[in-house]
CSV table of C-alpha atoms in Angstrom, one decimal:
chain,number,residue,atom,x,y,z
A,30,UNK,CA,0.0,0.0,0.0
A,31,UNK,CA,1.1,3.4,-0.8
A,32,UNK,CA,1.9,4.7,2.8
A,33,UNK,CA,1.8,8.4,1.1
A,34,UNK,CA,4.4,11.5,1.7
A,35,UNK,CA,5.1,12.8,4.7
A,36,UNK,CA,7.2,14.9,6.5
A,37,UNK,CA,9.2,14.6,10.2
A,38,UNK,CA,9.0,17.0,12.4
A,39,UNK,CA,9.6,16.8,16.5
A,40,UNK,CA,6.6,18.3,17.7
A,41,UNK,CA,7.0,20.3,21.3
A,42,UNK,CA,3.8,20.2,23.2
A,43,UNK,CA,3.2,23.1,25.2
A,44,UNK,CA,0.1,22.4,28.0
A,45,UNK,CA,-2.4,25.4,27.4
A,46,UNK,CA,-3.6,25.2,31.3
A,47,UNK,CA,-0.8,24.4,33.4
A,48,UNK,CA,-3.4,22.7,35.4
A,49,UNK,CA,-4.3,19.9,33.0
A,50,UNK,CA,-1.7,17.0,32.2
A,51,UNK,CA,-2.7,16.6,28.3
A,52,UNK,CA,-3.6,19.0,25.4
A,53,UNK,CA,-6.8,17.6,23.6
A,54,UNK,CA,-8.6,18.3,20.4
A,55,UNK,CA,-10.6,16.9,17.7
A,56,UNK,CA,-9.4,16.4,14.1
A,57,UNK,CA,-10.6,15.8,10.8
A,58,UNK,CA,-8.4,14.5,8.0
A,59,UNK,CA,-10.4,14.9,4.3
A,60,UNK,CA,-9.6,13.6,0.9
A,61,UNK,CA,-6.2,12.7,0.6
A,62,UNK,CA,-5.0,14.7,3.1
A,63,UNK,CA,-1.8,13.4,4.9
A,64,UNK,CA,-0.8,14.6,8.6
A,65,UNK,CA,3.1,14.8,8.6
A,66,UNK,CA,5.0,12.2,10.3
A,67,UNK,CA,6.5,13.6,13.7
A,68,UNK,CA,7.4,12.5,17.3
A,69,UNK,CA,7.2,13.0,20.1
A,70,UNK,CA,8.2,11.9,24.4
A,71,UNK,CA,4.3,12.1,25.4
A,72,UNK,CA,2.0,9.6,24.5
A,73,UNK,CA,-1.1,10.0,22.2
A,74,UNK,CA,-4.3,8.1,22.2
A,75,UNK,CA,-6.6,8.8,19.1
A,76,UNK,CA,-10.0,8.0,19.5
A,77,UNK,CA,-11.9,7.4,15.9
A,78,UNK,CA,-15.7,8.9,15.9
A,79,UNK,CA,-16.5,8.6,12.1
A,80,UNK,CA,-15.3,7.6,9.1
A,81,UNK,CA,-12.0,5.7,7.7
A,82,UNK,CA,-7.9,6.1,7.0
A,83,UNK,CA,-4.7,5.0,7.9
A,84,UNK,CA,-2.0,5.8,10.3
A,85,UNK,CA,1.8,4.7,10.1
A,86,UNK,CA,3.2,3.8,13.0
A,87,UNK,CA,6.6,3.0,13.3
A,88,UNK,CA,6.6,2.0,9.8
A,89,UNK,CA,3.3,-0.2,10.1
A,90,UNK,CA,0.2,1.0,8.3
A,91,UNK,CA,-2.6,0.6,10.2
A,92,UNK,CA,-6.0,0.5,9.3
A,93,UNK,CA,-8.6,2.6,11.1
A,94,UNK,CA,-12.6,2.6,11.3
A,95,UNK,CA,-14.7,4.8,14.1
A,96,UNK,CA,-14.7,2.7,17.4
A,97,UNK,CA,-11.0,2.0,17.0
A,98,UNK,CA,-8.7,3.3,19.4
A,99,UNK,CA,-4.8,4.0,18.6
A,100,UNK,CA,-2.2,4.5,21.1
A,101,UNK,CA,1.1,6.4,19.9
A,102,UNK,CA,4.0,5.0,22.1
A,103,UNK,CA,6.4,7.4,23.2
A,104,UNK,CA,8.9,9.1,21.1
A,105,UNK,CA,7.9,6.6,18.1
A,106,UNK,CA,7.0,8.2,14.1
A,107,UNK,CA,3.8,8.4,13.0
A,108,UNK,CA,1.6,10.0,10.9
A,109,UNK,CA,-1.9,9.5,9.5
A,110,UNK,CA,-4.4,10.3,6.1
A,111,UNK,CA,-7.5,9.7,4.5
A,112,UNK,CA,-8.5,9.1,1.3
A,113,UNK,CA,-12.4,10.3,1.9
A,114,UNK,CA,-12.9,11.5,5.7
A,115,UNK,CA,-11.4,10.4,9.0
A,116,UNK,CA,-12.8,12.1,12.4
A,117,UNK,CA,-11.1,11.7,15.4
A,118,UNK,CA,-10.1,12.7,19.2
A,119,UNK,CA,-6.6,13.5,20.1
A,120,UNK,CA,-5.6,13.0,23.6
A,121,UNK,CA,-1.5,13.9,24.6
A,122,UNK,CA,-0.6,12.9,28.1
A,123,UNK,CA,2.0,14.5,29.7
A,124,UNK,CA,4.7,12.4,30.8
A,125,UNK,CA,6.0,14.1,33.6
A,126,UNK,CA,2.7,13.9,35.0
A,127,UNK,CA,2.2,9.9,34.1
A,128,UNK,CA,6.2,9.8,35.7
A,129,UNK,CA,4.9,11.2,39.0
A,130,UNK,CA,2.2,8.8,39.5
A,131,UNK,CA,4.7,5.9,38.5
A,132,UNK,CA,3.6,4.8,34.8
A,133,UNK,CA,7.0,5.5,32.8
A,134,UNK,CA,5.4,6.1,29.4
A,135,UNK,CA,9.1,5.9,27.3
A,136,UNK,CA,9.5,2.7,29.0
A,137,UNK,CA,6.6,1.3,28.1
A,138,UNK,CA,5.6,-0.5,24.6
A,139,UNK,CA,1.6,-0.5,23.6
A,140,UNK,CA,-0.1,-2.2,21.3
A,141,UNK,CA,-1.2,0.3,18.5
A,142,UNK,CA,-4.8,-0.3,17.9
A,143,UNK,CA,-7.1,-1.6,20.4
A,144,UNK,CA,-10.6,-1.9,20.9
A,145,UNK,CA,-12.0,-1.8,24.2
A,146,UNK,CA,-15.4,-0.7,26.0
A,147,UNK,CA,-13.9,0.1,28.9
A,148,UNK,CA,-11.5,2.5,27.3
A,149,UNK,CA,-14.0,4.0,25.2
A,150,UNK,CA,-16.3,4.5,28.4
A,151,UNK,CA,-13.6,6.3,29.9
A,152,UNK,CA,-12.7,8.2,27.3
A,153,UNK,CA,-16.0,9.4,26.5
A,154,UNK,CA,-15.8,10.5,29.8
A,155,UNK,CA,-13.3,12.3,29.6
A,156,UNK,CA,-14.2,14.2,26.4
A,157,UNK,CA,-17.8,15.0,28.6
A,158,UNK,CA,-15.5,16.9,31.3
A,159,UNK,CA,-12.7,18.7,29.1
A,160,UNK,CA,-15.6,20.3,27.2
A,161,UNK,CA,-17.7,20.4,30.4
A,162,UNK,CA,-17.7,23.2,32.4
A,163,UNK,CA,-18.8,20.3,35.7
A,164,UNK,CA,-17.7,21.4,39.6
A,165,UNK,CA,-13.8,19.4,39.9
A,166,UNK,CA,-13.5,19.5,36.5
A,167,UNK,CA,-9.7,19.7,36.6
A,168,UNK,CA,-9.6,17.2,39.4
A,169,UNK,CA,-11.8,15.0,37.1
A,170,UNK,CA,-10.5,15.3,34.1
A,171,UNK,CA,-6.6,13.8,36.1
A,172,UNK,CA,-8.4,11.0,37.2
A,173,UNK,CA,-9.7,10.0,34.3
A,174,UNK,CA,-7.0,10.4,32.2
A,175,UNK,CA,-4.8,8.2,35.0
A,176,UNK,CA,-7.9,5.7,34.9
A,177,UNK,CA,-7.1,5.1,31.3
A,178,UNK,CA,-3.8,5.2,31.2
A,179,UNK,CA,-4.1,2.3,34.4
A,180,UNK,CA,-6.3,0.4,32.2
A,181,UNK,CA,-4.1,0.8,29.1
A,182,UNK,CA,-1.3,-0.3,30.8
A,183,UNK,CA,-2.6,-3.1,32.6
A,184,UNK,CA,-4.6,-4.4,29.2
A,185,UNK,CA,-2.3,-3.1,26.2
A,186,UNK,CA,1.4,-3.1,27.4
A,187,UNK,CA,3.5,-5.3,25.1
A,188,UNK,CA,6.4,-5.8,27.8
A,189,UNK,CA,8.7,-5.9,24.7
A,190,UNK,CA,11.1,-3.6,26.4
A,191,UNK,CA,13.9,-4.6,24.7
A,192,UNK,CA,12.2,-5.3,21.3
A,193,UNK,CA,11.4,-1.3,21.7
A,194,UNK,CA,14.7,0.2,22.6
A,195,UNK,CA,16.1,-1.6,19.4
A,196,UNK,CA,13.4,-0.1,17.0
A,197,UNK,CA,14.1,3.0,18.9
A,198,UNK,CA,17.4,3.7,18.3
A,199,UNK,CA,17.0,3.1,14.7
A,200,UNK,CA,14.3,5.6,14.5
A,201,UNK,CA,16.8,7.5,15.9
A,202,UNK,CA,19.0,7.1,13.2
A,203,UNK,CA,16.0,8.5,10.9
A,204,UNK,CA,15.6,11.0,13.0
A,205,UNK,CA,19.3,12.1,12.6
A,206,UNK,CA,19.2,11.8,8.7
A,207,UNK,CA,15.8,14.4,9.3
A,208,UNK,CA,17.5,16.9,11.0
A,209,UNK,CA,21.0,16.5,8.9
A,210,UNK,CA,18.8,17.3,5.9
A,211,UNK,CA,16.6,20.3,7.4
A,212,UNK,CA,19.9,22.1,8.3
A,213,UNK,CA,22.0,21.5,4.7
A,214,UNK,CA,19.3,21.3,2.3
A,215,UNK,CA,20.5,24.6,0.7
A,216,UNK,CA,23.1,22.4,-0.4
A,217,UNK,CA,23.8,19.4,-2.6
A,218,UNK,CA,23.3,15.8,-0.6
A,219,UNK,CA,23.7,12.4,-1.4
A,220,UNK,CA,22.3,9.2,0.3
A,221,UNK,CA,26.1,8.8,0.6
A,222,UNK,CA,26.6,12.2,2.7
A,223,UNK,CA,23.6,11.9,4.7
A,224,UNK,CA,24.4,7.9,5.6
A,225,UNK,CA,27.6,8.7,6.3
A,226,UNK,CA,26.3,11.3,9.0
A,227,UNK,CA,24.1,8.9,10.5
A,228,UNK,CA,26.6,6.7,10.6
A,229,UNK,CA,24.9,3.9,8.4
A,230,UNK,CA,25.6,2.1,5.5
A,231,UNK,CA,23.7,3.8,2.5
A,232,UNK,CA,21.6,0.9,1.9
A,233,UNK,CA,20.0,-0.2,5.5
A,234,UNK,CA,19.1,4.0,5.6
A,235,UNK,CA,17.5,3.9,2.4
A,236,UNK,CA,15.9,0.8,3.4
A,237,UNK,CA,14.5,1.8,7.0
A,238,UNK,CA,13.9,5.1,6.3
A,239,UNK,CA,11.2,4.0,3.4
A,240,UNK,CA,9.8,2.1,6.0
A,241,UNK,CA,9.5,4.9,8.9
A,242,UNK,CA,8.5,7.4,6.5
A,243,UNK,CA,6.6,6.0,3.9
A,244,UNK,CA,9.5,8.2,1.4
A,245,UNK,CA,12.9,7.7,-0.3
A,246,UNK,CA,15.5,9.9,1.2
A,247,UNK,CA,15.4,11.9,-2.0
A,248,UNK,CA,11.9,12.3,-2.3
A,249,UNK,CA,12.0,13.7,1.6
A,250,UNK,CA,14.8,16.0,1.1
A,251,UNK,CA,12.7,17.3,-1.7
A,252,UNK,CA,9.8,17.8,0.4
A,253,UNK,CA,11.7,19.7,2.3
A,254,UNK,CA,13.7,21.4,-0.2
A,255,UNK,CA,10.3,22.7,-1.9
A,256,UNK,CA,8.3,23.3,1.0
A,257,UNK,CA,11.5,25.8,1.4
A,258,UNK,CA,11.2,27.0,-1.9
A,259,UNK,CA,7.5,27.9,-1.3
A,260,UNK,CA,8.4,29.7,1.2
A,261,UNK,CA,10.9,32.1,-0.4
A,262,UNK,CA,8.5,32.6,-3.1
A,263,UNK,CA,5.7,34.0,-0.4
A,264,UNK,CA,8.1,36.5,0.6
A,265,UNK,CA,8.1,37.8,-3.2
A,266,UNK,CA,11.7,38.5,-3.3
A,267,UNK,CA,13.1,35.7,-5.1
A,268,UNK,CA,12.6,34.8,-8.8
A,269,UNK,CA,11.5,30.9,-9.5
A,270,UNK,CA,15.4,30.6,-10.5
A,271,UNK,CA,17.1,32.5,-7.4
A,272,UNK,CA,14.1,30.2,-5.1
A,273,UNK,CA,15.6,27.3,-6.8
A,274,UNK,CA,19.2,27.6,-6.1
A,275,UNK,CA,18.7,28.7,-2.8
A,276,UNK,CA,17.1,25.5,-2.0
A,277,UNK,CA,19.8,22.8,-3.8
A,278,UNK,CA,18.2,22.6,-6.8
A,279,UNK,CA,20.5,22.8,-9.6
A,280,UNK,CA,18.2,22.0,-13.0
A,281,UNK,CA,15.5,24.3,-13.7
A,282,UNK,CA,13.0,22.0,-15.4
A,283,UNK,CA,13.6,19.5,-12.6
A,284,UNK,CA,13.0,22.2,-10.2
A,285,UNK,CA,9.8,23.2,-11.7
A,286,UNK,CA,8.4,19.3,-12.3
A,287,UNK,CA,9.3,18.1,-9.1
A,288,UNK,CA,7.8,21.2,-7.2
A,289,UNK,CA,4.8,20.3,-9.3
A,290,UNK,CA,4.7,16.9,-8.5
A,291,UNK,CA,5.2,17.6,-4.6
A,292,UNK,CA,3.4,20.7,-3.7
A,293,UNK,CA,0.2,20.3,-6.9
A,294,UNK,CA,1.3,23.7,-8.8
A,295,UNK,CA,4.2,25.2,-10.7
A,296,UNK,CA,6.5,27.2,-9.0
A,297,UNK,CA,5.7,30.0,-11.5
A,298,UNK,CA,1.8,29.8,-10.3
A,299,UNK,CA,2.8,30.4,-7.0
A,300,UNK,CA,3.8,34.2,-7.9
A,301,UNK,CA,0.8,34.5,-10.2
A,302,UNK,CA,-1.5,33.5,-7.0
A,303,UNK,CA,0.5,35.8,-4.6
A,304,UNK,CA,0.0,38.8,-7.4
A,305,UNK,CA,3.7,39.4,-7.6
């Protein structure tokens, strides 16, 4: 299955009420519309309320239908799309708060997609209080979130410690490459360069990077490279040529069609839309 492009980013989560342990919202994902893959320490639990799509996790596609229940481990890549509609709930758990009531979330391995009324009871729960204004609603909305988290780790923990810290440290790896490419894009890379940063032979990177991902090394960096591009183009100082060059692209017409192919327009269209 095509797992689709996506980006890595780390994503910093920054509690809006220093009160609550998590940051929750809900999402919808529409036609063919791809969430970038990032990572983060905190856990995530994804609660599905309509529709259909896919999340990668850890380089495994999983497939998701409302009732389903997805928990993102700690620190692991993932991303998620839809080819039609996908609703869901997104819950982020602190883990300084999970620490101090002793459930180590980076130690702990969960099973990505569950299905369980008791979760789902306590997560609709939990959804009734954080948009609830209830008396206790702060001190009801931490024990429900540790209730979960208790029955999560009681039900859904793997215990595949080591099996984790393995997988981990390669993702690391990936997560390396990422950052290696976001800071020299401007210039020109090779699988060669970038493995040789990592400090991996240029075929296991290509290989478990595809797999993390869902993209080649080249197709990322030229995510990133034309996402860049866009950018300069906004600021309606740079020609398409001058964009191109400043982001390590050294052909023109490869510039053009592969800024096409990535971002759905010409880089020429981008000017005409901004009226430059």
């Amino acid at each position: 299955m095509n797992k689709g492009k996506y980006e890595g980013i780390y994503e910093v989560h920054n509690l809006e009420d220093k009160n609550l342990p998590i940051i929750f919202h809900h999402d919808i994902i529409s036609e063919r519309r791809q969430e970038f893959v990032n990572w983060h320490e905190n856990i995530e639990i994804l609660y599905c309320t309509a529709g259909a799509g896919q999340i990668l996790c850890s380089g495994v596609v999983h497939e998701l239908t409302a009732g389903d229940m997805v928990i993102i481990n700690s620190n692991v890549l993932h991303g998620s799309r839809a080819e039609e509609t996908l609703e869901y709930h997104c819950l982020i758990v602190d883990s300084d708060f999970l620490a101090a009531n002793d459930i180590k979330v980076t130690d702990i391995e969960f099973e990505s997609i569950i299905r369980s009324e008791q979760a789902a009871r306590i997560y609709d729960e939990l959804v009734e209080e954080i948009l609830g204004q209830k008396e206790y609603r702060v001190t009801a909305i931490r024990v429900l979130v540790l209730n979960l988290v208790l029955h999560l780790v009681r039900e859904y923990a793997t215990g595949r410690v080591l099996e984790k810290k393995s997988r981990l440290e390669t993702e690391e790896n990936i997560k390396i490459a990422i950052g290696y490419m976001k800071s020299n894009f401007a210039r020109k890379l090779t699988l060669d360069d970038i493995a040789a940063e990592v400090g991996l032979s240029k075929y296991y990177l290509a290989h478990e990077f595809k797999k993390a991902t869902g993209m080649t090394v080249v197709n990322f960096l030229n995510v990133i490279r034309c996402r860049s591009a866009k950018k300069l183009l906004l600021k309606r100082k740079y020609s398409v040529r001058e964009a191109a060059v400043q982001c390590g692209f050294e052909n023109d017409s490869y510039f053009s069609r592969t800024f096409k192919n990535i971002m759905g327009c010409l880089p020429s269209e981008v000017l005409k839309e901004e009226g430059v």
